[in-house]
Amino acid sequence: MHKLSTIVELLGVPLPSGINGEKVIRGLNTLTRADGDELSFLATDKFVKQLPSTRAAAVLVHRKVRLAGVEVPAGVPLIVVDDADLAMAKVLGLFAPPVPRPAVGIDPLSRVAATATIGADCRIGPFVVIGERVALGERCVVHPGTFIGDDTVIGNDCELYPNVVIRERITLGNRVIVNAGSVIGTDGFGYRWDGRQHAKIPQIGTVVIEDDVEIGSCACIDRAKFDETRIGRGTKLDNLVQVGHNSRTGPHCIMAGQSALAGSVTIGTGVVLGGQSAVRDHVSFGDGAMLAGCSGAMDDVPAKQVVSGLPAIPHRQMLREQAALRDLPDLRTQVRKLQEELEALRKSLATTPVA
Amino acid sequence: MHKLSTIVELLGVPLPSGINGEKVIRGLNTLTRADGDELSFLATDKFVKQLPSTRAAAVLVHRKVRLAGVEVPAGVPLIVVDDADLAMAKVLGLFAPPVPRPAVGIDPLSRVAATATIGADCRIGPFVVIGERVALGERCVVHPGTFIGDDTVIGNDCELYPNVVIRERITLGNRVIVNAGSVIGTDGFGYRWDGRQHAKIPQIGTVVIEDDVEIGSCACIDRAKFDETRIGRGTKLDNLVQVGHNSRTGPHCIMAGQSALAGSVTIGTGVVLGGQSAVRDHVSFGDGAMLAGCSGAMDDVPAKQVVSGLPAIPHRQMLREQAALRDLPDLRTQVRKLQEELEALRKSLATTPVA
Amino acid sequence: MHKLSTIVELLGVPLPSGINGEKVIRGLNTLTRADGDELSFLATDKFVKQLPSTRAAAVLVHRKVRLAGVEVPAGVPLIVVDDADLAMAKVLGLFAPPVPRPAVGIDPLSRVAATATIGADCRIGPFVVIGERVALGERCVVHPGTFIGDDTVIGNDCELYPNVVIRERITLGNRVIVNAGSVIGTDGFGYRWDGRQHAKIPQIGTVVIEDDVEIGSCACIDRAKFDETRIGRGTKLDNLVQVGHNSRTGPHCIMAGQSALAGSVTIGTGVVLGGQSAVRDHVSFGDGAMLAGCSGAMDDVPAKQVVSGLPAIPHRQMLREQAALRDLPDLRTQVRKLQEELEALRKSLATTPVA
């Protein structure tokens, strides 16, 4: 619960004239769902049509949104901001309740090895296992049911949510967040047919997660066959993402839900992979490349290229092909007609006494 | 182990004449795999050809199946029923062993907050964590290793299988089943590029799971950015399903294995999403719409529409395009031939002394 | 750390002349990433171009790789082997550190039923639950946080990594590995619309995992409706794989990351399913069939057939269609041109004083 005056102050914009800054705001919601105690927002022209009927307590409006001719409900103040997304993020931060965490210290119902090093102000919950020679930085939070294997090294200010598994000899940087149920460091999927069976190839490498990475729930990042699997600084992985052995992401990448890197994939800086997309093994993506949702990249993608489809090709080409495919039944009809016309023409010429 | 007479009584059909109702049935199986102690079933004409060689103790046959001319093995009674699927479900229920559950009460090796309210006859297993001010209804079962975060509210008769994570401030209705390893309430996947990094956007909303929902294993349902993510009454989610922040399903939807809703998706009543299908963010599905397996919906789908493909289009159109695509190499050949014929015709005309 | 002489001895090849066998090798890496203490490898002609600039301590080279004209960096011994993959696997085995495991015995912070039978030399970690009448073979390892339900039977030398869930009445053979976070034995996804709701169909069957199977992390294998779901001997499942109720794999299959079998699928011996591929319910694959990554099989696939696409068709046909699709915008242009030419020809004929 925050006063409207607190909110405009946070955003560094003036309170619209005639508006009561003492009005108490309970939360945020969309234009259509907000009630009289909730703040809403209007970031693009697309949703302008929802403005007249909103019951929001006030609306943050992006400066660029065209309001000419739009009827604003009486008593709903519009607060114009330079960047509605940024303003929203700030207001969400204001309203964000604190994450509940275990108390500072080591829960008596956990199992922490005597050889582990636990930094100052860490919070270790019940049913946690921390292995031999683990080094945990300062202010880390290890929620209940989480497992950290021997010799793993974790930086400062990391948060491991419940039932996470970080296997042995893994490295996490600072401020890494791993959401519930994810697994880091499983053996890479490597076998060799020995004439009788798929023989397991030892996976002796490791996983390195750099600073400021967040990993969603039930995501899997496999241990390298040798050397390392690496997630670059500031990269964000969504739920149910798969990263195969020896794959490497650059910094600031985005992997949306259920996307996957097969083995030995390399993606550059700021690469974006849509939901349910996949990259074949040994494929590389240049900096800033993008793979659309549900697409599968089978070949290297140059920097800044946007690709889509299965196999993924440049997105504009895919759109052209899709359009052509939409017309394909028509095209078949046209070709059949052409064949008939040509045949008719030939026949008429054959029966014409030309010479 | 049940007598055949018990089974026909349960189904409300007569024991076929000359059949021994004392025959003991050990279980159910398909026509090809059933042995002499197992009951089998024949629900569609498709499997009639398997009937002659079955070794089943008896066969439940849907009234509509055409048996004319089919040889039934001697001594295999056919029990004709109006609805073979319903009959099967009833018989399966008869044979179903009880689910093993922790004892009534709170296991001494769990960690239940003093401020939590636990309803009558709940069963809380070992290594369970129940947070501050959690309200758990009556007769709930919390299997080992499951985590319930602070302020979460759960109705009556819910069952949370082992190693489930329900984060803080989540609401579950009555008779909700969450299978092992699923995670409800992870922060939605939301970041904003601040010029230097993907800054995390606080996700301050919640998740509401209505009555009679079942959620498979290793499924993820994310917390809303604000307001709520909602799964409607009686909706069923399979394993490894992803539901992004602020998405909402109507009642009685089906999401098959590995299907996904990106963020802010809305699907109506009775929508069916096939396995590995996905719906793009901000897309809506009308009541009774269907998305085929492995398909990706990029645009709104009207009520009752069946769509498939990537991007998903009406299914019948997709089939036409697929058929045309199958013919495309042929069509290319035809066009080449047409070009040649036209060229030949032109040449012959040019050499013909017309005028 | 191993001497080069130890490595060549393990591989059964001679130490190249003039090379110091006392050289200490610290690990393995690719040609481009290896430093002076690491061994590298060259298995195919594709990577020959990386050889001149490698800084590896030595390189294992497949006998077939063509080195004519390639400049080898001074001081980098090439060790020629008959099978570089096999050689690599052997060397990886040499360097593989042991998996950290709980001590032999039953951890006092676990909960093992008095009626369970635990074989000799088992290792049961903390926060493990082992249910009533479970039979665990010899030398099994149950890592922390893992749950084994009542009446489940597990063979010898199995390894269950942290936070695995094996539900009740499941059977695992010998030498089965289940990686962290996977769930075996969840009820199959089966409901029947009863006119009012999706009524749950009891799933009374089981799951059988045969000898030498390995299952990745966060994979789900569902309990059969009746009878069993079965994973054949030596089959390997990657992370996030889904196996629906009553599906059966033959021996020695490969299911890559995020691939799926819907219900009642049967795949033969040595079938390979690529990453993110899916097989529709009731579909069969013959022995040695393959489904490409990201593809969806909607119909039966005969033995040894390679299929791809959505819906999957024979791979060569798919490639032809893809090529034709790439040309489709061109083809449209050609057809339009043909129409114009034919029209022009007709017009010229109409204006030609033929008769």
XYZ file of N, CA and C in Angstrom, chain A residues 27-30 33 38 41 46-47 83 85-101 107-109 126-127 143-145 161-163 177 179-181 212 214-218 233-240 252-258 270 272 275-276 293-295 309-310 318 322 325-329 331-332 335-336 338-339 342-343 345-346 349 354-355, chain B residues 108-111 126-129 145-147 149-151 162-165 167-169 181-183 186-189 191-193 196-204 218-222 225-228 230 240-243 246 248 258-260 276-278 282 295-298 310-311 313 317-318 320-325 327-328 331 334-335 337-338 341-342 345 349 352-354:
552
model
N -1.981 -1.893 -5.530
C -1.175 -2.764 -6.397
C -1.261 -2.312 -7.836
N -0.870 -3.201 -8.746
C -0.887 -2.878 -10.173
C -1.739 -3.887 -10.920
N -2.277 -3.460 -12.041
C -3.015 -4.403 -12.873
C -3.183 -3.838 -14.275
N -3.658 -4.662 -15.176
C -3.903 -4.205 -16.551
C -5.075 -3.230 -16.570
N -8.347 -5.057 -15.986
C -8.552 -5.780 -14.737
C -8.342 -4.914 -13.487
N -6.080 0.149 -7.748
C -4.883 -0.320 -8.442
C -4.430 0.675 -9.504
N -1.306 0.943 -16.495
C -0.255 1.500 -17.354
C -0.685 1.354 -18.804
N -1.392 0.190 -28.903
C -2.218 -1.009 -29.069
C -3.356 -1.097 -28.042
N -3.073 -0.628 -26.821
C -4.067 -0.822 -25.766
C -4.877 0.456 -25.457
N 9.264 6.495 -20.022
C 9.478 5.083 -20.317
C 8.543 4.283 -19.410
N 7.755 1.132 -19.312
C 8.274 -0.130 -18.795
C 9.166 0.108 -17.582
N 10.017 1.113 -17.715
C 10.903 1.440 -16.600
C 10.086 1.905 -15.390
N 9.093 2.739 -15.662
C 8.250 3.247 -14.571
C 7.541 2.087 -13.861
N 7.002 1.158 -14.672
C 6.345 -0.027 -14.125
C 7.293 -0.828 -13.252
N 8.517 -1.041 -13.759
C 9.490 -1.839 -13.009
C 9.764 -1.178 -11.656
N 9.866 0.166 -11.675
C 10.110 0.880 -10.410
C 8.948 0.709 -9.448
N 7.735 0.852 -9.974
C 6.563 0.733 -9.100
C 6.426 -0.706 -8.588
N 6.699 -1.685 -9.471
C 6.651 -3.080 -9.023
C 7.648 -3.297 -7.884
N 8.824 -2.678 -8.025
C 9.824 -2.799 -6.957
C 9.309 -2.224 -5.644
N 8.583 -1.126 -5.751
C 8.015 -0.484 -4.550
C 7.046 -1.415 -3.837
N 6.267 -2.139 -4.644
C 5.234 -3.003 -4.059
C 5.734 -4.418 -3.736
N 6.923 -4.760 -4.242
C 7.388 -6.146 -4.094
C 7.542 -6.537 -2.630
N 6.850 -7.580 -2.202
C 7.058 -8.062 -0.844
C 8.410 -8.753 -0.761
N 9.027 -8.790 0.402
C 10.329 -9.455 0.500
C 10.177 -10.961 0.278
N 11.204 -11.588 -0.309
C 11.212 -13.047 -0.453
C 11.419 -13.662 0.929
N 10.545 -14.595 1.322
C 10.784 -15.267 2.612
C 12.033 -16.141 2.522
N 12.869 -16.059 3.528
C 14.145 -16.787 3.484
C 14.396 -17.492 4.804
N 20.718 -24.266 9.422
C 19.618 -24.967 10.073
C 20.111 -26.288 10.672
N 19.689 -26.600 11.884
C 20.159 -27.862 12.491
C 19.701 -29.098 11.718
N 18.645 -28.988 10.941
C 18.190 -30.134 10.136
C 18.807 -30.136 8.737
N 16.522 -25.941 6.186
C 16.483 -27.352 6.547
C 16.581 -28.257 5.316
N 17.052 -29.478 5.543
C 17.106 -30.538 4.516
C 18.042 -30.181 3.357
N 17.831 -22.377 0.006
C 16.496 -22.741 0.472
C 16.412 -24.254 0.736
N 15.350 -24.673 1.441
C 15.235 -26.078 1.856
C 15.329 -27.074 0.703
N 15.913 -28.221 1.005
C 15.915 -29.336 0.065
C 16.935 -29.226 -1.039
N 16.918 -21.606 -4.808
C 15.564 -21.875 -4.315
C 15.397 -23.355 -3.947
N 14.231 -23.754 -3.416
C 14.116 -25.121 -2.897
C 14.357 -26.210 -3.950
N 14.928 -27.303 -3.468
C 15.081 -28.535 -4.259
C 15.933 -28.369 -5.512
N 21.029 -16.545 -9.439
C 19.768 -17.056 -8.901
C 19.452 -18.364 -9.628
N 16.383 -21.063 -9.740
C 15.036 -21.306 -9.238
C 14.783 -22.783 -8.957
N 13.688 -23.029 -8.262
C 13.399 -24.347 -7.689
C 13.456 -25.484 -8.706
N 14.056 -26.578 -8.305
C 13.992 -27.804 -9.081
C 14.994 -27.905 -10.217
N 25.535 -12.765 -12.131
C 24.249 -12.159 -12.507
C 23.402 -13.010 -13.456
N 20.443 -15.664 -14.086
C 19.281 -16.266 -13.430
C 18.838 -17.470 -14.237
N 18.549 -18.541 -13.539
C 18.129 -19.798 -14.162
C 16.740 -20.132 -13.638
N 15.813 -20.443 -14.548
C 14.435 -20.740 -14.160
C 14.296 -22.063 -13.420
N 13.075 -22.545 -13.328
C 12.798 -23.797 -12.622
C 12.930 -24.991 -13.561
N 13.325 -26.119 -12.999
C 13.404 -27.382 -13.752
C 14.223 -27.224 -15.020
N 27.902 -14.056 -18.287
C 27.476 -12.999 -17.366
C 26.127 -12.375 -17.765
N 25.207 -12.337 -16.829
C 23.949 -11.621 -17.065
C 22.968 -12.350 -17.961
N 23.306 -13.562 -18.376
C 22.380 -14.332 -19.226
C 21.225 -14.857 -18.375
N 20.028 -14.913 -18.980
C 18.838 -15.344 -18.249
C 18.226 -16.558 -18.946
N 18.022 -17.620 -18.176
C 17.411 -18.847 -18.688
C 16.052 -19.034 -18.035
N 15.082 -19.356 -18.821
C 13.719 -19.554 -18.329
C 13.538 -21.018 -17.859
N 12.329 -21.361 -17.487
C 12.026 -22.707 -17.001
C 12.259 -23.779 -18.065
N 12.632 -24.947 -17.616
C 12.655 -26.159 -18.452
C 13.620 -26.039 -19.624
N 24.638 -11.772 -21.401
C 23.382 -11.076 -21.709
C 22.505 -11.786 -22.738
N 22.578 -13.107 -22.791
C 21.668 -13.852 -23.664
C 20.343 -14.097 -22.954
N 19.331 -14.426 -23.754
C 18.011 -14.789 -23.237
C 17.626 -16.144 -23.835
N 17.320 -17.102 -22.981
C 16.781 -18.375 -23.463
C 15.393 -18.540 -22.849
N 14.358 -18.418 -23.679
C 12.988 -18.491 -23.177
C 12.593 -19.942 -22.873
N 11.415 -20.097 -22.289
C 10.961 -21.386 -21.755
C 11.116 -22.558 -22.704
N 11.675 -23.660 -22.200
C 11.787 -24.918 -22.947
C 12.717 -24.823 -24.151
N 24.385 -11.358 -26.167
C 23.049 -10.824 -26.405
C 22.205 -11.611 -27.380
N 19.217 -14.043 -28.462
C 17.888 -14.320 -27.911
C 17.327 -15.580 -28.557
N 10.916 -19.205 -27.063
C 10.404 -20.385 -26.354
C 10.376 -21.616 -27.241
N 10.728 -22.763 -26.677
C 10.704 -24.047 -27.411
C 11.595 -24.064 -28.640
N 10.671 -18.346 -31.649
C 10.077 -19.425 -30.865
C 9.751 -20.628 -31.733
N 9.825 -21.815 -31.145
C 9.454 -23.075 -31.822
C 10.332 -23.392 -33.027
N 11.417 -22.655 -33.237
C 12.272 -22.872 -34.398
C 13.465 -23.743 -34.035
N 11.785 -20.840 -38.178
C 11.354 -22.027 -38.915
C 12.181 -23.249 -38.604
N 11.854 -24.328 -39.297
C 12.495 -25.609 -39.049
C 12.797 -26.263 -40.397
N 11.709 -16.728 -44.545
C 10.678 -17.641 -44.015
C 9.284 -17.053 -44.236
N 6.427 -18.740 -46.356
C 5.133 -19.030 -45.742
C 4.007 -18.462 -46.607
N 3.629 -20.510 -49.584
C 2.993 -21.783 -49.223
C 1.486 -21.591 -49.067
N 1.087 -20.473 -48.458
C -0.345 -20.156 -48.337
C -0.994 -20.139 -49.716
N -0.223 -19.678 -50.750
C -0.759 -19.568 -52.111
C -0.592 -20.848 -52.907
N 0.089 -21.840 -52.351
C 0.478 -22.998 -53.144
C -0.713 -23.744 -53.742
N -1.776 -23.999 -52.990
C -2.920 -24.685 -53.620
C -3.435 -23.902 -54.835
N -1.596 -21.932 -56.704
C -0.584 -22.025 -57.747
C -0.772 -23.318 -58.536
N -1.075 -24.391 -57.815
C -1.336 -25.666 -58.491
C -2.472 -25.519 -59.510
N -1.295 -23.637 -62.556
C -0.455 -24.439 -63.455
C -1.330 -25.387 -64.271
N -2.326 -25.974 -63.614
C -3.221 -26.882 -64.336
C -3.944 -26.118 -65.468
N -2.911 -23.420 -66.984
C -1.912 -23.112 -68.012
C -1.708 -24.293 -68.940
N -1.628 -25.494 -68.316
C -1.448 -26.699 -69.127
C -2.606 -26.871 -70.098
N -2.458 -24.142 -72.871
C -1.407 -24.416 -73.845
C -1.837 -25.540 -74.776
N -2.448 -26.566 -74.161
C -2.946 -27.712 -74.934
C -3.999 -27.237 -75.937
N -4.385 -24.268 -77.148
C -3.752 -23.436 -78.166
C -3.101 -24.307 -79.231
N -2.374 -25.341 -78.744
C -1.722 -26.263 -79.684
C -2.734 -26.925 -80.604
N -4.018 -24.585 -83.150
C -3.025 -24.341 -84.203
C -2.919 -25.532 -85.151
N -2.472 -23.624 -91.559
C -1.501 -22.537 -91.540
C -0.814 -22.388 -92.889
N -0.279 -23.494 -93.338
C 0.456 -23.400 -94.591
C -0.403 -23.885 -95.772
N 7.749 -36.035 12.544
C 8.716 -35.297 13.377
C 9.930 -34.808 12.579
N 10.210 -35.425 11.434
C 11.329 -34.960 10.602
C 10.886 -33.942 9.557
N 9.718 -33.309 9.754
C 9.334 -32.209 8.868
C 9.588 -30.904 9.601
N 9.393 -29.788 8.897
C 9.561 -28.472 9.532
C 8.314 -27.644 9.219
N 7.912 -36.794 6.020
C 9.222 -36.308 6.450
C 9.829 -35.363 5.425
N 10.720 -34.486 5.900
C 11.500 -33.571 5.056
C 10.621 -32.570 4.307
N 9.411 -32.390 4.822
C 8.500 -31.379 4.285
C 8.764 -30.057 5.008
N 8.639 -28.947 4.271
C 8.702 -27.620 4.884
C 7.368 -26.926 4.653
N 9.577 -34.331 1.202
C 10.447 -33.458 0.410
C 9.751 -32.284 -0.236
N 8.474 -32.096 0.061
C 7.724 -30.998 -0.563
C 7.843 -29.726 0.268
N 7.863 -28.601 -0.427
C 8.041 -27.285 0.181
C 6.814 -26.417 -0.081
N 5.616 -22.483 0.654
C 6.152 -21.217 1.134
C 5.166 -20.419 1.998
N 5.670 -19.414 2.648
C 4.896 -18.577 3.575
C 3.602 -18.065 2.936
N 2.549 -18.030 3.724
C 1.281 -17.375 3.358
C 0.527 -18.061 2.217
N 5.861 -36.128 -3.835
C 7.188 -35.783 -3.311
C 7.918 -34.700 -4.114
N 8.680 -33.907 -3.377
C 9.601 -32.918 -3.962
C 8.910 -31.852 -4.808
N 7.661 -31.567 -4.505
C 6.966 -30.438 -5.125
C 7.398 -29.143 -4.424
N 7.417 -28.046 -5.168
C 7.679 -26.729 -4.568
C 6.509 -25.801 -4.871
N 5.694 -22.074 -3.981
C 6.321 -20.901 -3.359
C 5.313 -20.094 -2.512
N 5.739 -18.969 -2.017
C 4.968 -18.153 -1.076
C 3.775 -17.457 -1.746
N 2.723 -17.215 -0.953
C 1.563 -16.414 -1.378
C 0.804 -16.995 -2.583
N 7.853 -33.175 -8.220
C 8.866 -32.357 -8.876
C 8.367 -31.099 -9.540
N 7.068 -30.803 -9.459
C 6.569 -29.577 -10.093
C 6.811 -28.358 -9.219
N 6.806 -27.201 -9.869
C 7.131 -25.954 -9.182
C 6.078 -24.900 -9.511
N 7.347 -19.702 -9.197
C 8.625 -19.067 -9.551
C 8.333 -17.700 -10.165
N 9.237 -16.765 -9.969
C 9.089 -15.448 -10.595
C 8.892 -15.593 -12.099
N 7.954 -14.849 -12.668
C 7.815 -14.791 -14.119
C 9.121 -14.327 -14.747
N 9.289 -14.689 -16.018
C 10.538 -14.417 -16.745
C 10.444 -13.014 -17.323
N 12.505 -9.220 -17.705
C 13.683 -8.389 -17.567
C 13.522 -7.174 -18.475
N 14.266 -6.170 -18.182
C 14.228 -4.952 -18.959
C 15.672 -4.543 -19.212
N 16.053 -4.346 -20.456
C 17.416 -3.943 -20.759
C 17.610 -2.510 -20.304
N 22.749 -1.631 -19.855
C 23.976 -2.246 -19.345
C 23.749 -3.729 -19.086
N 22.498 -4.078 -18.743
C 22.193 -5.465 -18.393
C 20.678 -5.682 -18.448
N 20.282 -6.954 -18.420
C 18.866 -7.291 -18.280
C 18.500 -7.116 -16.802
N 17.838 -6.009 -16.491
C 17.452 -5.784 -15.087
C 16.176 -6.569 -14.785
N 16.171 -7.215 -13.648
C 15.020 -8.035 -13.258
C 13.828 -7.139 -12.960
N 12.685 -7.468 -13.543
C 11.444 -6.765 -13.210
C 10.784 -7.535 -12.073
N 10.523 -6.887 -10.949
C 9.906 -7.609 -9.823
C 8.598 -8.266 -10.263
N 8.375 -9.472 -9.800
C 7.173 -10.224 -10.141
C 6.376 -10.332 -8.842
N 5.434 -9.433 -8.664
C 4.792 -9.296 -7.350
C 3.426 -9.964 -7.290
N 7.218 -32.243 -12.852
C 8.203 -31.315 -13.424
C 7.538 -30.259 -14.302
N 6.334 -29.859 -13.955
C 5.659 -28.748 -14.634
C 5.962 -27.458 -13.878
N 5.907 -26.334 -14.599
C 6.248 -25.041 -13.997
C 5.143 -24.032 -14.271
N 4.629 -23.429 -13.218
C 3.609 -22.384 -13.374
C 4.131 -21.148 -12.674
N 4.388 -20.111 -13.452
C 5.078 -18.946 -12.898
C 4.137 -17.941 -12.246
N 3.507 -11.125 -12.963
C 4.228 -9.856 -12.775
C 3.442 -8.999 -11.781
N 2.124 -8.965 -11.957
C 1.205 -8.368 -10.977
C -0.062 -9.174 -11.146
N -1.064 -8.957 -10.304
C -2.298 -9.720 -10.419
C -1.976 -11.220 -10.311
N -2.429 -12.046 -11.207
C -2.272 -13.478 -10.997
C -2.128 -14.263 -12.295
N -3.480 -17.924 -13.567
C -4.621 -18.705 -13.067
C -4.859 -19.956 -13.918
N 5.955 -31.653 -17.464
C 6.902 -30.750 -18.140
C 6.224 -29.603 -18.874
N 5.004 -29.279 -18.444
C 4.264 -28.160 -19.030
C 4.777 -26.841 -18.450
N 4.775 -25.820 -19.270
C 5.225 -24.489 -18.848
C 4.056 -23.510 -18.960
N 3.775 -22.783 -17.893
C 2.766 -21.724 -17.933
C 3.440 -20.432 -17.486
N 1.161 -14.419 -15.749
C -0.083 -13.741 -16.133
C -0.915 -14.494 -17.173
N -3.676 -17.332 -18.255
C -4.906 -17.767 -17.605
C -5.565 -18.848 -18.461
N 4.702 -31.340 -22.147
C 5.671 -30.385 -22.702
C 5.019 -29.240 -23.479
N 3.698 -29.057 -23.349
C 3.093 -27.893 -24.002
C 3.352 -26.650 -23.155
N 3.112 -25.483 -23.758
C 3.505 -24.245 -23.081
C 2.597 -23.074 -23.410
N 3.793 -30.874 -26.704
C 4.855 -30.025 -27.299
C 4.326 -28.850 -28.106
N 3.069 -28.476 -27.908
C 2.578 -27.276 -28.588
C 2.889 -26.048 -27.731
N 2.789 -24.869 -28.352
C 3.099 -23.645 -27.616
C 2.221 -22.501 -28.100
N 0.547 -13.119 -25.096
C -0.575 -12.209 -25.378
C -1.608 -12.768 -26.362
N 2.605 -27.964 -32.503
C 2.268 -26.749 -33.242
C 2.539 -25.508 -32.391
N 2.628 -24.358 -33.066
C 2.884 -23.117 -32.355
C 1.898 -22.039 -32.778
N 1.065 -21.572 -31.857
C 0.049 -20.565 -32.191
C 0.630 -19.180 -31.982
N 0.638 -18.394 -33.049
C 1.228 -17.059 -33.004
C 0.155 -15.977 -32.995
N 3.168 -24.608 -37.841
C 4.036 -23.584 -37.271
C 4.333 -22.552 -38.349
N 3.766 -21.358 -38.313
C 2.750 -20.913 -37.355
C 1.431 -21.660 -37.584
N -2.242 -22.614 -38.331
C -3.338 -22.109 -39.156
C -4.472 -23.130 -39.051
N -6.809 -26.213 -43.630
C -5.933 -25.482 -44.547
C -4.521 -26.061 -44.481
N -4.081 -26.361 -43.266
C -2.749 -26.958 -43.088
C -2.646 -28.267 -43.871
N -4.359 -29.130 -46.541
C -4.304 -28.802 -47.962
C -2.903 -28.349 -48.358
N -2.307 -27.492 -47.522
C -0.964 -26.997 -47.835
C 0.065 -28.123 -47.776
N -0.109 -29.006 -46.792
C 0.816 -30.141 -46.693
C 0.725 -30.994 -47.949
N -0.514 -31.254 -48.393
C -0.703 -32.062 -49.598
C -0.055 -31.360 -50.792
N -0.249 -30.056 -50.895
C 0.335 -29.300 -52.005
C 1.856 -29.340 -51.922
N 2.380 -29.291 -50.702
C 3.833 -29.324 -50.505
C 4.376 -30.689 -50.940
N 3.296 -32.371 -53.292
C 3.303 -32.362 -54.756
C 4.264 -31.338 -55.342
N 4.889 -30.549 -54.488
C 5.644 -29.408 -54.993
C 6.788 -29.811 -55.918
N 5.286 -30.331 -59.126
C 4.804 -29.088 -59.726
C 5.949 -28.360 -60.408
N 6.480 -29.945 -63.656
C 5.426 -29.551 -64.604
C 5.670 -28.155 -65.153
N 6.090 -27.235 -64.319
C 6.319 -25.864 -64.772
C 7.486 -25.833 -65.749
N 8.381 -28.230 -67.687
C 7.887 -28.828 -68.932
C 7.044 -27.809 -69.707
N 6.211 -27.103 -69.004
C 5.386 -26.062 -69.632
C 6.258 -25.028 -70.322
N 7.590 -26.533 -73.465
C 6.561 -26.682 -74.492
C 6.210 -25.341 -75.128
N 6.102 -24.328 -74.258
C 5.759 -23.001 -74.768
C 6.872 -22.499 -75.703
N 6.725 -24.360 -78.936
C 5.603 -23.867 -79.724
C 5.971 -22.547 -80.411
N 6.300 -21.817 -84.376
C 5.528 -20.752 -85.014
C 6.458 -19.790 -85.759
N 7.436 -21.279 -88.945
C 6.316 -21.562 -89.868
C 6.072 -20.331 -90.746
N 6.040 -20.503 -91.985
C 5.784 -19.350 -92.859
C 4.309 -18.970 -92.767
N 3.987 -18.170 -91.733
C 2.570 -17.897 -91.454
C 2.005 -16.909 -92.466
